[in-house]
């Protein structure tokens, strides 16, 4: 389930990219999405981490992604870990997060918060980092 919060290029045993701060921005977006919806996407089932019913239902409703697409994401082992369902190790999961955010976040947190979460998830890191730096300057002034 660690991959669930990782930037798509940092997932799996051999990540595609070296670590960059923008990868943390993506992870922050996933956490902000959960925070804004007041729902955790990872829950404990039988002592193991698992995808929550809330996430699976939202993924199906807003992204047309049925729970079966997630395969054995919850319990990867050995070689299966590196060959998980393509959805779980690809940009498709990112797209699911974005669609859930666009559909469900505005009524909970408003459009400004939703836009920031979507920007975190959509790899517009430079704009986000610039926004953060501008906000810090405004606070300090």
Short mmCIF file of C-alpha atoms in Angstrom, two decimals, residues 8-9 16 30 35 40 44 46 52 57 64 67 76 94-95 111 114 118 120 124 141:
data_model
loop_
_atom_site.label_atom_id
_atom_site.label_comp_id
_atom_site.label_asym_id
_atom_site.label_seq_id
_atom_site.Cartn_x
_atom_site.Cartn_y
_atom_site.Cartn_z
CA UNK A 8 3.75 7.14 -10.21
CA UNK A 9 7.41 7.48 -11.22
CA UNK A 16 11.80 5.23 -12.73
CA UNK A 30 -3.23 12.27 -2.01
CA UNK A 35 -8.23 14.99 4.55
CA UNK A 40 -9.04 7.24 4.57
CA UNK A 44 -7.14 -2.34 8.12
CA UNK A 46 -7.92 -8.81 9.07
CA UNK A 52 -11.28 1.19 1.69
CA UNK A 57 -16.83 2.94 -4.60
CA UNK A 64 -15.35 3.95 -14.12
CA UNK A 67 -12.69 -2.91 -7.73
CA UNK A 76 1.51 -8.00 -2.97
CA UNK A 94 -3.30 9.35 -10.37
CA UNK A 95 -6.20 9.93 -12.78
CA UNK A 111 -13.25 25.04 -5.27
CA UNK A 114 -10.06 21.32 -4.80
CA UNK A 118 -5.81 18.61 -8.29
CA UNK A 120 -0.70 18.57 -6.55
CA UNK A 124 2.10 21.03 -11.92
CA UNK A 141 5.66 40.77 4.81
#
